């Protein structure tokens, strides 16, 4: 068995435990959101095999463009590659919100954030498994011991939480309604695109790996700070802010 699978099991279990702990901290140990961590697990496989990959292959075939990412590609096709994952992944992560059981969890502002957070983290856990499978298909990696995949482990842990923050931002927009639906979704797409911009620039040999990683992690930090801002606003609006006591409801 490829060593990446062993590391994937360790990474997914550890990340899942941290996701549950984070949800417990935010929701004061409410277990209502646990099941959402299972809902989006297959979504990475679905969106990659049936949406993202077929779309890029079809466009490349139509335009006669080699699929290897390089500066010889038209600028519009590089933009397609950059935006492909953000547009479709941020959309599919929101699909479960249409379920009646999910809508019940989004009856207040904090609930919308916790719902989006759980769905995004669920997607991230599934993506960790999907990427491990992709790595295992390369023969040069199969002979490596499991402990050399620490870079994969750290990246997947951080990106899983990043998926949670981005989906929470989008779900919060859906809760607020109106133009906020589009603003929330586009905010998630924009953050996702900026996170992916570093790896794309590195693949184009325009930036070194260190700059690429630093830029991506800086955007993830920005997503976390925006999530924190929405959390404070949501708690204040619902009367859950520390120090505020509600004695009656209208």
mmCIF file of C-alpha atoms in Angstrom:
data_model
loop_
_atom_site.group_PDB
_atom_site.id
_atom_site.type_symbol
_atom_site.label_atom_id
_atom_site.label_comp_id
_atom_site.label_asym_id
_atom_site.label_seq_id
_atom_site.Cartn_x
_atom_site.Cartn_y
_atom_site.Cartn_z
ATOM 1 C CA UNK A 1 0.000 0.000 0.000
ATOM 2 C CA UNK A 2 1.276 3.466 -0.871
ATOM 3 C CA UNK A 3 2.632 5.404 2.090
ATOM 4 C CA UNK A 4 0.406 8.364 1.250
ATOM 5 C CA UNK A 5 -2.658 6.316 2.197
ATOM 6 C CA UNK A 6 -1.324 5.763 5.702
ATOM 7 C CA UNK A 7 -0.597 9.460 6.041
ATOM 8 C CA UNK A 8 -4.040 10.248 4.636
ATOM 9 C CA UNK A 9 -5.747 8.150 7.312
ATOM 10 C CA UNK A 10 -3.757 9.885 10.052
ATOM 11 C CA UNK A 11 -4.417 13.313 8.528
ATOM 12 C CA UNK A 12 -8.144 12.806 8.007
ATOM 13 C CA UNK A 13 -8.720 11.372 11.494
ATOM 14 C CA UNK A 14 -6.699 14.109 13.197
ATOM 15 C CA UNK A 15 -8.322 16.857 11.116
ATOM 16 C CA UNK A 16 -11.813 15.465 11.782
ATOM 17 C CA UNK A 17 -11.147 15.504 15.521
ATOM 18 C CA UNK A 18 -9.968 19.116 15.318
ATOM 19 C CA UNK A 19 -13.015 20.050 13.212
ATOM 20 C CA UNK A 20 -15.364 18.581 15.832
ATOM 21 C CA UNK A 21 -13.454 20.340 18.604
ATOM 22 C CA UNK A 22 -13.705 23.661 16.752
ATOM 23 C CA UNK A 23 -17.433 23.203 16.175
ATOM 24 C CA UNK A 24 -17.900 22.332 19.840
ATOM 25 C CA UNK A 25 -16.056 25.465 20.881
ATOM 26 C CA UNK A 26 -18.122 27.706 18.624
ATOM 27 C CA UNK A 27 -21.498 26.085 19.353
ATOM 28 C CA UNK A 28 -20.955 25.476 23.090
ATOM 29 C CA UNK A 29 -20.840 21.694 22.571
ATOM 30 C CA UNK A 30 -23.972 21.461 20.435
ATOM 31 C CA UNK A 31 -23.976 18.220 18.438
ATOM 32 C CA UNK A 32 -26.582 19.367 15.927
ATOM 33 C CA UNK A 33 -23.938 20.053 13.289
ATOM 34 C CA UNK A 34 -21.967 16.808 13.511
ATOM 35 C CA UNK A 35 -23.859 15.045 10.709
ATOM 36 C CA UNK A 36 -22.954 17.833 8.286
ATOM 37 C CA UNK A 37 -19.326 16.696 8.504
ATOM 38 C CA UNK A 38 -20.387 13.599 6.553
ATOM 39 C CA UNK A 39 -22.608 15.212 3.928
ATOM 40 C CA UNK A 40 -19.970 16.746 1.637
ATOM 41 C CA UNK A 41 -17.349 13.987 1.870
ATOM 42 C CA UNK A 42 -17.958 12.703 -1.708
ATOM 43 C CA UNK A 43 -18.324 16.153 -3.251
ATOM 44 C CA UNK A 44 -14.646 16.568 -4.176
ATOM 45 C CA UNK A 45 -14.741 13.363 -6.215
ATOM 46 C CA UNK A 46 -18.058 14.344 -7.813
ATOM 47 C CA UNK A 47 -17.087 17.876 -8.819
ATOM 48 C CA UNK A 48 -13.653 16.838 -10.109
ATOM 49 C CA UNK A 49 -14.750 13.831 -12.161
ATOM 50 C CA UNK A 50 -18.061 15.090 -13.483
ATOM 51 C CA UNK A 51 -17.659 18.871 -13.688
ATOM 52 C CA UNK A 52 -14.201 20.439 -13.435
ATOM 53 C CA UNK A 53 -12.100 17.945 -15.396
ATOM 54 C CA UNK A 54 -14.609 17.385 -18.244
ATOM 55 C CA UNK A 55 -15.069 21.145 -18.622
ATOM 56 C CA UNK A 56 -11.345 21.899 -18.910
ATOM 57 C CA UNK A 57 -10.752 18.967 -21.279
ATOM 58 C CA UNK A 58 -13.693 20.013 -23.474
ATOM 59 C CA UNK A 59 -12.497 23.623 -23.670
ATOM 60 C CA UNK A 60 -8.897 22.568 -24.370
ATOM 61 C CA UNK A 61 -10.037 20.193 -27.110
ATOM 62 C CA UNK A 62 -12.299 22.822 -28.665
ATOM 63 C CA UNK A 63 -9.565 25.483 -28.631
ATOM 64 C CA UNK A 64 -6.729 23.112 -29.515
ATOM 65 C CA UNK A 65 -4.767 23.978 -26.364
ATOM 66 C CA UNK A 66 -2.368 21.479 -24.683
ATOM 67 C CA UNK A 67 -3.429 20.741 -21.116
ATOM 68 C CA UNK A 68 0.009 21.375 -19.612
ATOM 69 C CA UNK A 69 -0.147 24.685 -17.740
ATOM 70 C CA UNK A 70 2.358 27.119 -19.251
ATOM 71 C CA UNK A 71 2.770 30.713 -20.422
ATOM 72 C CA UNK A 72 2.160 29.573 -23.990
ATOM 73 C CA UNK A 73 -1.513 29.146 -23.100
ATOM 74 C CA UNK A 74 -3.939 31.969 -23.909
ATOM 75 C CA UNK A 75 -4.577 34.211 -20.932
ATOM 76 C CA UNK A 76 -8.288 33.369 -20.960
ATOM 77 C CA UNK A 77 -7.541 29.655 -20.576
ATOM 78 C CA UNK A 78 -5.206 30.295 -17.643
ATOM 79 C CA UNK A 79 -8.076 32.277 -16.082
ATOM 80 C CA UNK A 80 -10.398 29.307 -16.675
ATOM 81 C CA UNK A 81 -7.975 27.006 -14.871
ATOM 82 C CA UNK A 82 -7.663 29.477 -11.987
ATOM 83 C CA UNK A 83 -11.424 29.980 -11.581
ATOM 84 C CA UNK A 84 -12.569 26.450 -12.341
ATOM 85 C CA UNK A 85 -12.199 25.108 -8.801
ATOM 86 C CA UNK A 86 -13.424 28.220 -6.942
ATOM 87 C CA UNK A 87 -16.630 28.580 -8.977
ATOM 88 C CA UNK A 88 -17.737 24.947 -8.918
ATOM 89 C CA UNK A 89 -16.392 23.855 -5.540
ATOM 90 C CA UNK A 90 -17.917 26.812 -3.700
ATOM 91 C CA UNK A 91 -21.223 26.051 -5.437
ATOM 92 C CA UNK A 92 -21.362 22.333 -4.677
ATOM 93 C CA UNK A 93 -20.487 22.885 -1.018
ATOM 94 C CA UNK A 94 -23.665 24.969 -0.681
ATOM 95 C CA UNK A 95 -26.037 22.404 -2.243
ATOM 96 C CA UNK A 96 -26.906 20.695 1.083
ATOM 97 C CA UNK A 97 -28.320 23.998 2.356
ATOM 98 C CA UNK A 98 -31.369 23.183 0.233
ATOM 99 C CA UNK A 99 -32.111 20.137 2.405
ATOM 100 C CA UNK A 100 -34.924 20.711 4.937
ATOM 101 C CA UNK A 101 -32.727 19.402 7.767
ATOM 102 C CA UNK A 102 -29.997 21.900 6.865
ATOM 103 C CA UNK A 103 -32.424 24.817 6.586
ATOM 104 C CA UNK A 104 -33.523 24.182 10.171
ATOM 105 C CA UNK A 105 -29.944 24.781 11.285
ATOM 106 C CA UNK A 106 -29.846 28.115 9.430
ATOM 107 C CA UNK A 107 -32.722 29.749 11.279
ATOM 108 C CA UNK A 108 -30.395 32.317 12.829
ATOM 109 C CA UNK A 109 -27.171 34.069 11.828
ATOM 110 C CA UNK A 110 -24.760 31.987 13.967
ATOM 111 C CA UNK A 111 -26.439 28.790 12.789
ATOM 112 C CA UNK A 112 -25.810 29.729 9.162
ATOM 113 C CA UNK A 113 -22.113 30.190 9.907
ATOM 114 C CA UNK A 114 -21.796 26.881 11.775
ATOM 115 C CA UNK A 115 -23.704 25.083 8.996
ATOM 116 C CA UNK A 116 -21.435 26.480 6.290
ATOM 117 C CA UNK A 117 -18.357 25.807 8.389
ATOM 118 C CA UNK A 118 -19.281 22.141 8.870
ATOM 119 C CA UNK A 119 -20.128 21.636 5.191
ATOM 120 C CA UNK A 120 -16.884 23.249 4.066
ATOM 121 C CA UNK A 121 -14.791 21.181 6.470
ATOM 122 C CA UNK A 122 -16.618 18.053 5.287
ATOM 123 C CA UNK A 123 -15.635 18.882 1.715
ATOM 124 C CA UNK A 124 -12.042 19.416 2.841
ATOM 125 C CA UNK A 125 -11.898 16.004 4.524
ATOM 126 C CA UNK A 126 -13.171 14.341 1.356
ATOM 127 C CA UNK A 127 -10.709 16.339 -0.723
ATOM 128 C CA UNK A 128 -7.846 15.066 1.440
ATOM 129 C CA UNK A 129 -8.830 11.499 0.545
ATOM 130 C CA UNK A 130 -9.256 12.362 -3.130
ATOM 131 C CA UNK A 131 -5.828 14.018 -3.347
ATOM 132 C CA UNK A 132 -4.192 11.074 -1.579
ATOM 133 C CA UNK A 133 -5.719 8.787 -4.202
ATOM 134 C CA UNK A 134 -4.323 11.026 -6.955
ATOM 135 C CA UNK A 135 -0.843 10.977 -5.427
ATOM 136 C CA UNK A 136 -0.954 7.194 -5.137
ATOM 137 C CA UNK A 137 -1.518 6.889 -8.898
ATOM 138 C CA UNK A 138 2.034 8.189 -9.513
ATOM 139 C CA UNK A 139 4.510 5.248 -9.369
ATOM 140 C CA UNK A 140 7.369 7.460 -8.156
ATOM 141 C CA UNK A 141 5.514 8.094 -4.878
ATOM 142 C CA UNK A 142 4.500 4.511 -4.124
ATOM 143 C CA UNK A 143 7.918 3.463 -2.839
ATOM 144 C CA UNK A 144 8.195 6.354 -0.382
ATOM 145 C CA UNK A 145 7.525 5.773 3.345
ATOM 146 C CA UNK A 146 4.419 7.342 4.881
ATOM 147 C CA UNK A 147 6.310 9.874 7.016
ATOM 148 C CA UNK A 148 7.687 11.793 4.012
ATOM 149 C CA UNK A 149 4.173 13.065 3.256
ATOM 150 C CA UNK A 150 4.134 15.565 6.133
ATOM 151 C CA UNK A 151 3.761 18.417 3.622
ATOM 152 C CA UNK A 152 0.561 16.815 2.346
ATOM 153 C CA UNK A 153 -0.675 16.402 5.922
ATOM 154 C CA UNK A 154 -0.088 20.014 6.971
ATOM 155 C CA UNK A 155 -1.520 21.437 3.767
ATOM 156 C CA UNK A 156 -4.679 19.311 3.965
ATOM 157 C CA UNK A 157 -5.267 20.202 7.606
ATOM 158 C CA UNK A 158 -5.024 23.930 6.915
ATOM 159 C CA UNK A 159 -6.986 23.789 3.652
ATOM 160 C CA UNK A 160 -9.796 21.810 5.302
ATOM 161 C CA UNK A 161 -10.363 24.675 7.712
ATOM 162 C CA UNK A 162 -10.014 27.166 4.840
ATOM 163 C CA UNK A 163 -12.849 25.386 3.028
ATOM 164 C CA UNK A 164 -14.896 25.720 6.188
ATOM 165 C CA UNK A 165 -14.295 29.466 6.490
ATOM 166 C CA UNK A 166 -15.137 30.112 2.833
ATOM 167 C CA UNK A 167 -18.354 28.102 2.896
ATOM 168 C CA UNK A 168 -19.381 29.747 6.161
ATOM 169 C CA UNK A 169 -18.962 33.168 4.536
ATOM 170 C CA UNK A 170 -21.125 32.075 1.595
ATOM 171 C CA UNK A 171 -23.779 30.454 3.832
ATOM 172 C CA UNK A 172 -23.984 33.607 5.938
ATOM 173 C CA UNK A 173 -24.792 35.523 2.760
ATOM 174 C CA UNK A 174 -27.581 33.063 1.991
ATOM 175 C CA UNK A 175 -29.014 33.588 5.476
ATOM 176 C CA UNK A 176 -29.015 37.370 5.047
ATOM 177 C CA UNK A 177 -30.743 37.018 1.668
ATOM 178 C CA UNK A 178 -31.142 39.421 -1.238
ATOM 179 C CA UNK A 179 -27.946 40.709 -2.809
ATOM 180 C CA UNK A 180 -26.002 39.233 0.119
ATOM 181 C CA UNK A 181 -26.460 35.797 -1.452
ATOM 182 C CA UNK A 182 -24.374 36.808 -4.454
ATOM 183 C CA UNK A 183 -21.931 38.822 -2.327
ATOM 184 C CA UNK A 184 -21.343 35.878 0.007
ATOM 185 C CA UNK A 185 -20.839 33.411 -2.817
ATOM 186 C CA UNK A 186 -18.531 35.716 -4.789
ATOM 187 C CA UNK A 187 -16.540 36.461 -1.625
ATOM 188 C CA UNK A 188 -15.946 32.735 -1.170
ATOM 189 C CA UNK A 189 -15.053 32.331 -4.852
ATOM 190 C CA UNK A 190 -12.677 35.293 -4.713
ATOM 191 C CA UNK A 191 -10.887 34.026 -1.606
ATOM 192 C CA UNK A 192 -10.632 30.555 -3.119
ATOM 193 C CA UNK A 193 -9.190 31.970 -6.345
ATOM 194 C CA UNK A 194 -6.594 33.986 -4.436
ATOM 195 C CA UNK A 195 -5.583 30.881 -2.468
ATOM 196 C CA UNK A 196 -5.114 29.000 -5.744
ATOM 197 C CA UNK A 197 -3.304 31.889 -7.431
ATOM 198 C CA UNK A 198 0.002 31.049 -5.721
ATOM 199 C CA UNK A 199 0.169 27.456 -7.016
ATOM 200 C CA UNK A 200 -0.857 28.620 -10.506
ATOM 201 C CA UNK A 201 1.901 31.260 -10.569
ATOM 202 C CA UNK A 202 4.373 28.660 -9.317
ATOM 203 C CA UNK A 203 3.328 26.225 -12.058
ATOM 204 C CA UNK A 204 3.886 29.034 -14.569
ATOM 205 C CA UNK A 205 7.362 29.525 -13.020
ATOM 206 C CA UNK A 206 6.564 33.126 -12.127
ATOM 207 C CA UNK A 207 7.061 32.735 -8.369
ATOM 208 C CA UNK A 208 9.108 30.365 -6.180
ATOM 209 C CA UNK A 209 7.391 27.777 -3.980
ATOM 210 C CA UNK A 210 8.047 29.762 -0.795
ATOM 211 C CA UNK A 211 6.301 32.872 -2.131
ATOM 212 C CA UNK A 212 3.441 30.787 -3.489
ATOM 213 C CA UNK A 213 2.837 29.103 -0.134
ATOM 214 C CA UNK A 214 3.158 32.331 1.846
ATOM 215 C CA UNK A 215 0.636 34.074 -0.391
ATOM 216 C CA UNK A 216 -1.885 31.241 -0.118
ATOM 217 C CA UNK A 217 -1.609 31.057 3.665
ATOM 218 C CA UNK A 218 -1.983 34.834 3.930
ATOM 219 C CA UNK A 219 -5.304 34.598 2.064
ATOM 220 C CA UNK A 220 -6.418 31.730 4.324
ATOM 221 C CA UNK A 221 -5.678 33.964 7.304
ATOM 222 C CA UNK A 222 -7.783 36.716 5.684
ATOM 223 C CA UNK A 223 -10.638 34.209 5.229
ATOM 224 C CA UNK A 224 -10.398 33.294 8.906
ATOM 225 C CA UNK A 225 -10.461 36.955 9.962
ATOM 226 C CA UNK A 226 -13.533 37.603 7.787
ATOM 227 C CA UNK A 227 -15.186 34.531 9.317
ATOM 228 C CA UNK A 228 -14.381 35.888 12.782
ATOM 229 C CA UNK A 229 -15.877 39.244 11.859
ATOM 230 C CA UNK A 230 -19.089 37.606 10.653
ATOM 231 C CA UNK A 231 -19.168 35.518 13.828
ATOM 232 C CA UNK A 232 -19.019 38.577 16.060
ATOM 233 C CA UNK A 233 -21.694 40.345 13.995
ATOM 234 C CA UNK A 234 -23.950 37.274 13.967
ATOM 235 C CA UNK A 235 -23.673 36.706 17.701
ATOM 236 C CA UNK A 236 -24.377 40.346 18.429
ATOM 237 C CA UNK A 237 -27.422 40.351 16.161
ATOM 238 C CA UNK A 238 -28.828 37.222 17.802
ATOM 239 C CA UNK A 239 -28.068 38.314 21.360
ATOM 240 C CA UNK A 240 -25.366 35.690 21.879
ATOM 241 C CA UNK A 241 -22.565 38.184 22.424
ATOM 242 C CA UNK A 242 -20.680 37.764 25.661
ATOM 243 C CA UNK A 243 -22.166 39.842 28.429
ATOM 244 C CA UNK A 244 -25.535 40.325 26.750
ATOM 245 C CA UNK A 245 -28.537 38.695 28.387
ATOM 246 C CA UNK A 246 -31.937 38.280 26.795
ATOM 247 C CA UNK A 247 -34.738 38.077 29.343
ATOM 248 C CA UNK A 248 -37.604 37.660 26.925
ATOM 249 C CA UNK A 249 -38.362 37.229 23.240
ATOM 250 C CA UNK A 250 -40.968 38.951 21.201
#
